[in-house]
Amino acid sequence: MTDETAPTRPEARSPRGFVDRRARDLAAERQILTAVSAVYERYGFEALDTGAFEYADALGKFLPDADRPNEGVFALQDDDEQWMALRYDLTAPLARFAAQHWETLPKPFRRYAFGPVWRNEKPGPGRFREFTQCDADTVGSARPEADAEIIAMAAEGLVAAGLPAGSAVIRINNRKLLNGLLATAGVSDERQKLGVLRAVDKLDRLGPDGVRLLLGEGRKDESGAFTKGAGLNAAAAEAVLAFTAAGGGADRGSVLNRLADIIGGSAEGDAGLAELAAIDTALKNLGVTEDQAVFEPAIVRGLEYYTGAVFEAELLLETTDEKGHPVRFGSIGGGGRYDDLVARFTGQVVPATGFSFGVSRLASALRAAGRDFAAETRGPVVVIAFSQDDMAHYFAAAAELRAAGLAAEVYLGSSGMKAQMKYADRRLSPAAVILGGDEIAAGTVTIKDLDLGRELAAGISDNSQWREQRPGQINCSRNELVATVAKIVRGA
């Protein structure tokens, strides 16, 4: 029989799509955000933080159905019956902020922002419902040089974050080119254009043959599910595929020449070519090389609100999954020009352009590139506690270390010496401070250099040899405590 009076205990579990992060992950994100923010500020961008919630109607195109305001986002209805939702990204809040404060803002308005965003979507491997983004945007400039500057910042930011030079490339296109091509082919229906964009966006995954089907009547996948196509005729579909193949690793100038031959002289296509040419010139002036940024017509970006230049940062490194199998890491950030987003609030077109990357995804890319954040994440110096009677000595030692800018803690558990050393090791502590009765009486201190001890102990196989050599152990006078620990922690 079961005891019906026993309390029901909830199962300790994380909600699907949400993750707990410990010191290593938090340190990685903090380092990335600090490094990238410094780049943005050098370019003259100011920091901005908006609230976690926005009114659902302000999210606009992110809501698939206005009658279902919780579709795709996490939303609630306030006591005034207005729906508000956790922000889906950092761009929609910027558009709202710019529209709300436009009269008092410096124009163009240049801001960067970082913080968590939330998406009410089905979670999967590498796909979370909460993650951190970092954006930089210029609102109020229609000049292609504004796009080029965003691209240059993104390239510099990725290197500043820790990616080795040459390990990522920013691929650039312009939505006006494809629009012009479709206009020449007689395609004017907006839904059909969106179908073309969605088809081209799957080029990496499906290849030209799969995209050709999606540009036409549609495609049946391996499971038998059918996806309706954009409905282009064969000639128009081949023109789109030729357009997407115009990059092919060529330099930016050569790609422009190829595109000029394909676009067919439409007004919108010519405007897109002119904008890319101006971006190319500005990128050269900004010192962005062909290895860092290329023109790639196959890049279209999935979001509907892009109106001109679009760009996507791709990791080039060969990466593997947990089982050692090769896996394509792909995009680590992207952005583009969105001249219509602010107009949703004001009715007036306000040009804007920006770039965003997922911080957690970039941290994963850095680990794939060999950056070991676990090794870089250090815990505090641990002061071993032997006796309740000597707590004053332990706290005094910790206070001295903290006053010198060194993280330190007194062990406040109830375990013995061996367990305390294991605790320090699990905390990734650089050193442990030992103030036993003998040390206190003699005015000395014993310091274990834990990093050096691990390194030296790796070459010792005999316990008696270990006890004799005591690898990584330093004895010094009590007044040399701070200087000795500082040398271990800071390497100087």
Tab-separated table of C-alpha atoms in Angstrom, residues 224-395:
chain	number	residue	atom	x	y	z
A	224	GLY	CA	6.580	11.086	-48.462
A	225	ALA	CA	5.525	14.549	-47.250
A	226	PHE	CA	4.876	16.978	-50.096
A	227	THR	CA	5.938	20.641	-50.022
A	228	LYS	CA	4.149	22.880	-52.491
A	229	GLY	CA	6.516	24.789	-54.770
A	230	ALA	CA	6.684	28.411	-55.913
A	231	GLY	CA	5.085	27.559	-59.252
A	232	LEU	CA	7.712	29.074	-61.572
A	233	ASN	CA	7.901	27.876	-65.151
A	234	ALA	CA	10.999	25.961	-66.239
A	235	ALA	CA	12.759	28.987	-67.774
A	236	ALA	CA	12.246	31.144	-64.703
A	237	ALA	CA	13.416	28.346	-62.404
A	238	GLU	CA	16.609	27.876	-64.423
A	239	ALA	CA	17.235	31.646	-64.360
A	240	VAL	CA	16.992	31.603	-60.565
A	241	LEU	CA	19.395	28.644	-60.322
A	242	ALA	CA	21.849	30.381	-62.661
A	243	PHE	CA	21.609	33.450	-60.443
A	244	THR	CA	22.403	31.461	-57.290
A	245	ALA	CA	25.414	29.862	-58.996
A	246	ALA	CA	27.000	33.187	-59.964
A	247	GLY	CA	29.221	33.274	-56.875
A	248	GLY	CA	31.285	30.136	-56.935
A	249	GLY	CA	34.296	31.468	-55.011
A	250	ALA	CA	35.063	34.316	-57.426
A	251	ASP	CA	36.237	37.721	-56.218
A	252	ARG	CA	33.609	40.369	-55.522
A	253	GLY	CA	34.207	42.272	-58.779
A	254	SER	CA	33.850	39.142	-60.904
A	255	VAL	CA	30.594	38.206	-59.187
A	256	LEU	CA	29.190	41.664	-59.929
A	257	ASN	CA	30.051	41.219	-63.622
A	258	ARG	CA	28.377	37.798	-63.733
A	259	LEU	CA	25.259	39.119	-62.041
A	260	ALA	CA	25.013	42.031	-64.457
A	261	ASP	CA	24.804	39.514	-67.299
A	262	ILE	CA	22.089	37.465	-65.547
A	263	ILE	CA	19.794	40.121	-64.066
A	264	GLY	CA	18.630	41.370	-67.447
A	265	GLY	CA	18.601	45.112	-66.883
A	266	SER	CA	15.550	45.462	-64.612
A	267	ALA	CA	15.406	48.723	-62.646
A	268	GLU	CA	15.332	47.012	-59.250
A	269	GLY	CA	18.081	44.596	-60.253
A	270	ASP	CA	20.291	47.453	-61.450
A	271	ALA	CA	19.704	49.255	-58.147
A	272	GLY	CA	20.815	46.145	-56.279
A	273	LEU	CA	23.965	45.894	-58.411
A	274	ALA	CA	24.797	49.534	-57.749
A	275	GLU	CA	24.383	49.008	-54.005
A	276	LEU	CA	26.662	45.947	-54.036
A	277	ALA	CA	29.276	47.887	-56.015
A	278	ALA	CA	29.185	50.678	-53.430
A	279	ILE	CA	29.453	48.114	-50.615
A	280	ASP	CA	32.471	46.558	-52.353
A	281	THR	CA	34.222	49.928	-52.593
A	282	ALA	CA	33.504	50.730	-48.949
A	283	LEU	CA	34.680	47.295	-47.790
A	284	LYS	CA	37.982	47.836	-49.570
A	285	ASN	CA	38.340	51.238	-47.887
A	286	LEU	CA	37.545	49.622	-44.529
A	287	GLY	CA	40.232	46.979	-45.081
A	288	VAL	CA	37.844	44.025	-45.393
A	289	THR	CA	39.516	41.479	-47.639
A	290	GLU	CA	38.035	39.013	-50.134
A	291	ASP	CA	38.784	36.266	-47.605
A	292	GLN	CA	36.614	37.963	-44.997
A	293	ALA	CA	33.615	38.960	-47.118
A	294	VAL	CA	32.382	37.669	-50.476
A	295	PHE	CA	29.369	38.221	-52.727
A	296	GLU	CA	27.189	35.102	-52.750
A	297	PRO	CA	23.860	35.255	-54.664
A	298	ALA	CA	22.638	32.049	-53.005
A	299	ILE	CA	22.319	33.882	-49.663
A	300	VAL	CA	18.763	35.184	-49.280
A	301	ARG	CA	18.092	35.020	-45.497
A	302	GLY	CA	14.738	33.630	-44.431
A	303	LEU	CA	13.022	36.609	-42.852
A	304	GLU	CA	10.504	38.502	-44.939
A	305	TYR	CA	11.424	41.960	-43.725
A	306	TYR	CA	14.786	42.268	-45.507
A	307	THR	CA	14.555	44.779	-48.358
A	308	GLY	CA	18.086	45.120	-49.744
A	309	ALA	CA	21.524	43.865	-48.795
A	310	VAL	CA	21.614	40.632	-46.776
A	311	PHE	CA	24.620	38.967	-45.200
A	312	GLU	CA	25.419	35.764	-43.351
A	313	ALA	CA	28.527	34.730	-41.411
A	314	GLU	CA	29.551	31.132	-41.973
A	315	LEU	CA	32.074	29.035	-40.053
A	316	LEU	CA	34.598	27.460	-42.429
A	317	LEU	CA	36.300	25.126	-39.973
A	318	GLU	CA	35.897	21.371	-40.273
A	319	THR	CA	33.929	20.305	-37.200
A	320	THR	CA	32.720	16.982	-35.805
A	321	ASP	CA	29.875	15.863	-33.567
A	322	GLU	CA	30.220	14.040	-30.225
A	323	LYS	CA	30.897	10.754	-32.056
A	324	GLY	CA	33.616	12.242	-34.250
A	325	HIS	CA	31.516	12.346	-37.413
A	326	PRO	CA	32.052	15.355	-39.719
A	327	VAL	CA	29.280	17.927	-39.393
A	328	ARG	CA	28.701	21.235	-41.092
A	329	PHE	CA	28.425	23.996	-38.500
A	330	GLY	CA	27.085	26.591	-40.925
A	331	SER	CA	25.773	30.023	-40.053
A	332	ILE	CA	26.945	31.785	-36.893
A	333	GLY	CA	25.181	35.083	-37.558
A	334	GLY	CA	23.532	37.249	-40.162
A	335	GLY	CA	21.604	40.374	-40.967
A	336	GLY	CA	20.735	42.827	-43.671
A	337	ARG	CA	18.779	45.919	-44.636
A	338	TYR	CA	15.189	46.287	-43.454
A	339	ASP	CA	13.862	49.647	-44.624
A	340	ASP	CA	10.181	48.906	-43.942
A	341	LEU	CA	10.201	47.779	-40.328
A	342	VAL	CA	9.972	51.178	-38.617
A	343	ALA	CA	7.331	52.228	-41.160
A	344	ARG	CA	4.930	49.763	-39.537
A	345	PHE	CA	4.650	52.245	-36.657
A	346	THR	CA	5.043	55.612	-38.405
A	347	GLY	CA	3.862	55.064	-41.958
A	348	GLN	CA	7.114	56.619	-43.139
A	349	VAL	CA	10.002	54.606	-44.548
A	350	VAL	CA	13.036	54.774	-42.266
A	351	PRO	CA	16.099	52.978	-43.683
A	352	ALA	CA	17.864	50.561	-41.357
A	353	THR	CA	20.533	47.878	-41.502
A	354	GLY	CA	22.044	45.539	-38.935
A	355	PHE	CA	23.769	42.302	-38.006
A	356	SER	CA	23.029	39.741	-35.296
A	357	PHE	CA	24.734	36.625	-34.035
A	358	GLY	CA	23.642	34.014	-31.522
A	359	VAL	CA	26.137	34.173	-28.677
A	360	SER	CA	25.689	30.554	-27.616
A	361	ARG	CA	26.184	29.416	-31.194
A	362	LEU	CA	29.338	31.512	-31.501
A	363	ALA	CA	30.643	30.014	-28.246
A	364	SER	CA	30.063	26.557	-29.753
A	365	ALA	CA	31.925	27.664	-32.874
A	366	LEU	CA	34.850	28.808	-30.746
A	367	ARG	CA	34.963	25.441	-29.007
A	368	ALA	CA	34.926	23.783	-32.443
A	369	ALA	CA	37.866	26.019	-33.332
A	370	GLY	CA	39.810	24.660	-30.354
A	371	ARG	CA	39.085	27.354	-27.777
A	372	ASP	CA	38.853	25.537	-24.419
A	373	PHE	CA	36.769	27.719	-22.144
A	374	ALA	CA	36.826	25.036	-19.456
A	375	ALA	CA	40.594	25.430	-19.143
A	376	GLU	CA	40.257	29.216	-19.094
A	377	THR	CA	37.548	29.285	-16.423
A	378	ARG	CA	39.202	29.539	-13.022
A	379	GLY	CA	37.630	29.084	-9.635
A	380	PRO	CA	38.638	30.887	-6.448
A	381	VAL	CA	41.681	30.230	-4.310
A	382	VAL	CA	40.443	27.901	-1.552
A	383	VAL	CA	41.607	28.397	2.049
A	384	ILE	CA	41.523	24.997	3.740
A	385	ALA	CA	39.682	24.943	7.076
A	386	PHE	CA	41.129	22.598	9.724
A	387	SER	CA	39.721	23.860	12.998
A	388	GLN	CA	36.802	25.984	14.108
A	389	ASP	CA	39.182	27.686	16.557
A	390	ASP	CA	41.310	29.047	13.710
A	391	MET	CA	38.549	30.471	11.521
A	392	ALA	CA	39.808	34.000	12.174
A	393	HIS	CA	43.124	33.121	10.524
A	394	TYR	CA	41.364	31.586	7.514
A	395	PHE	CA	39.077	34.563	6.984
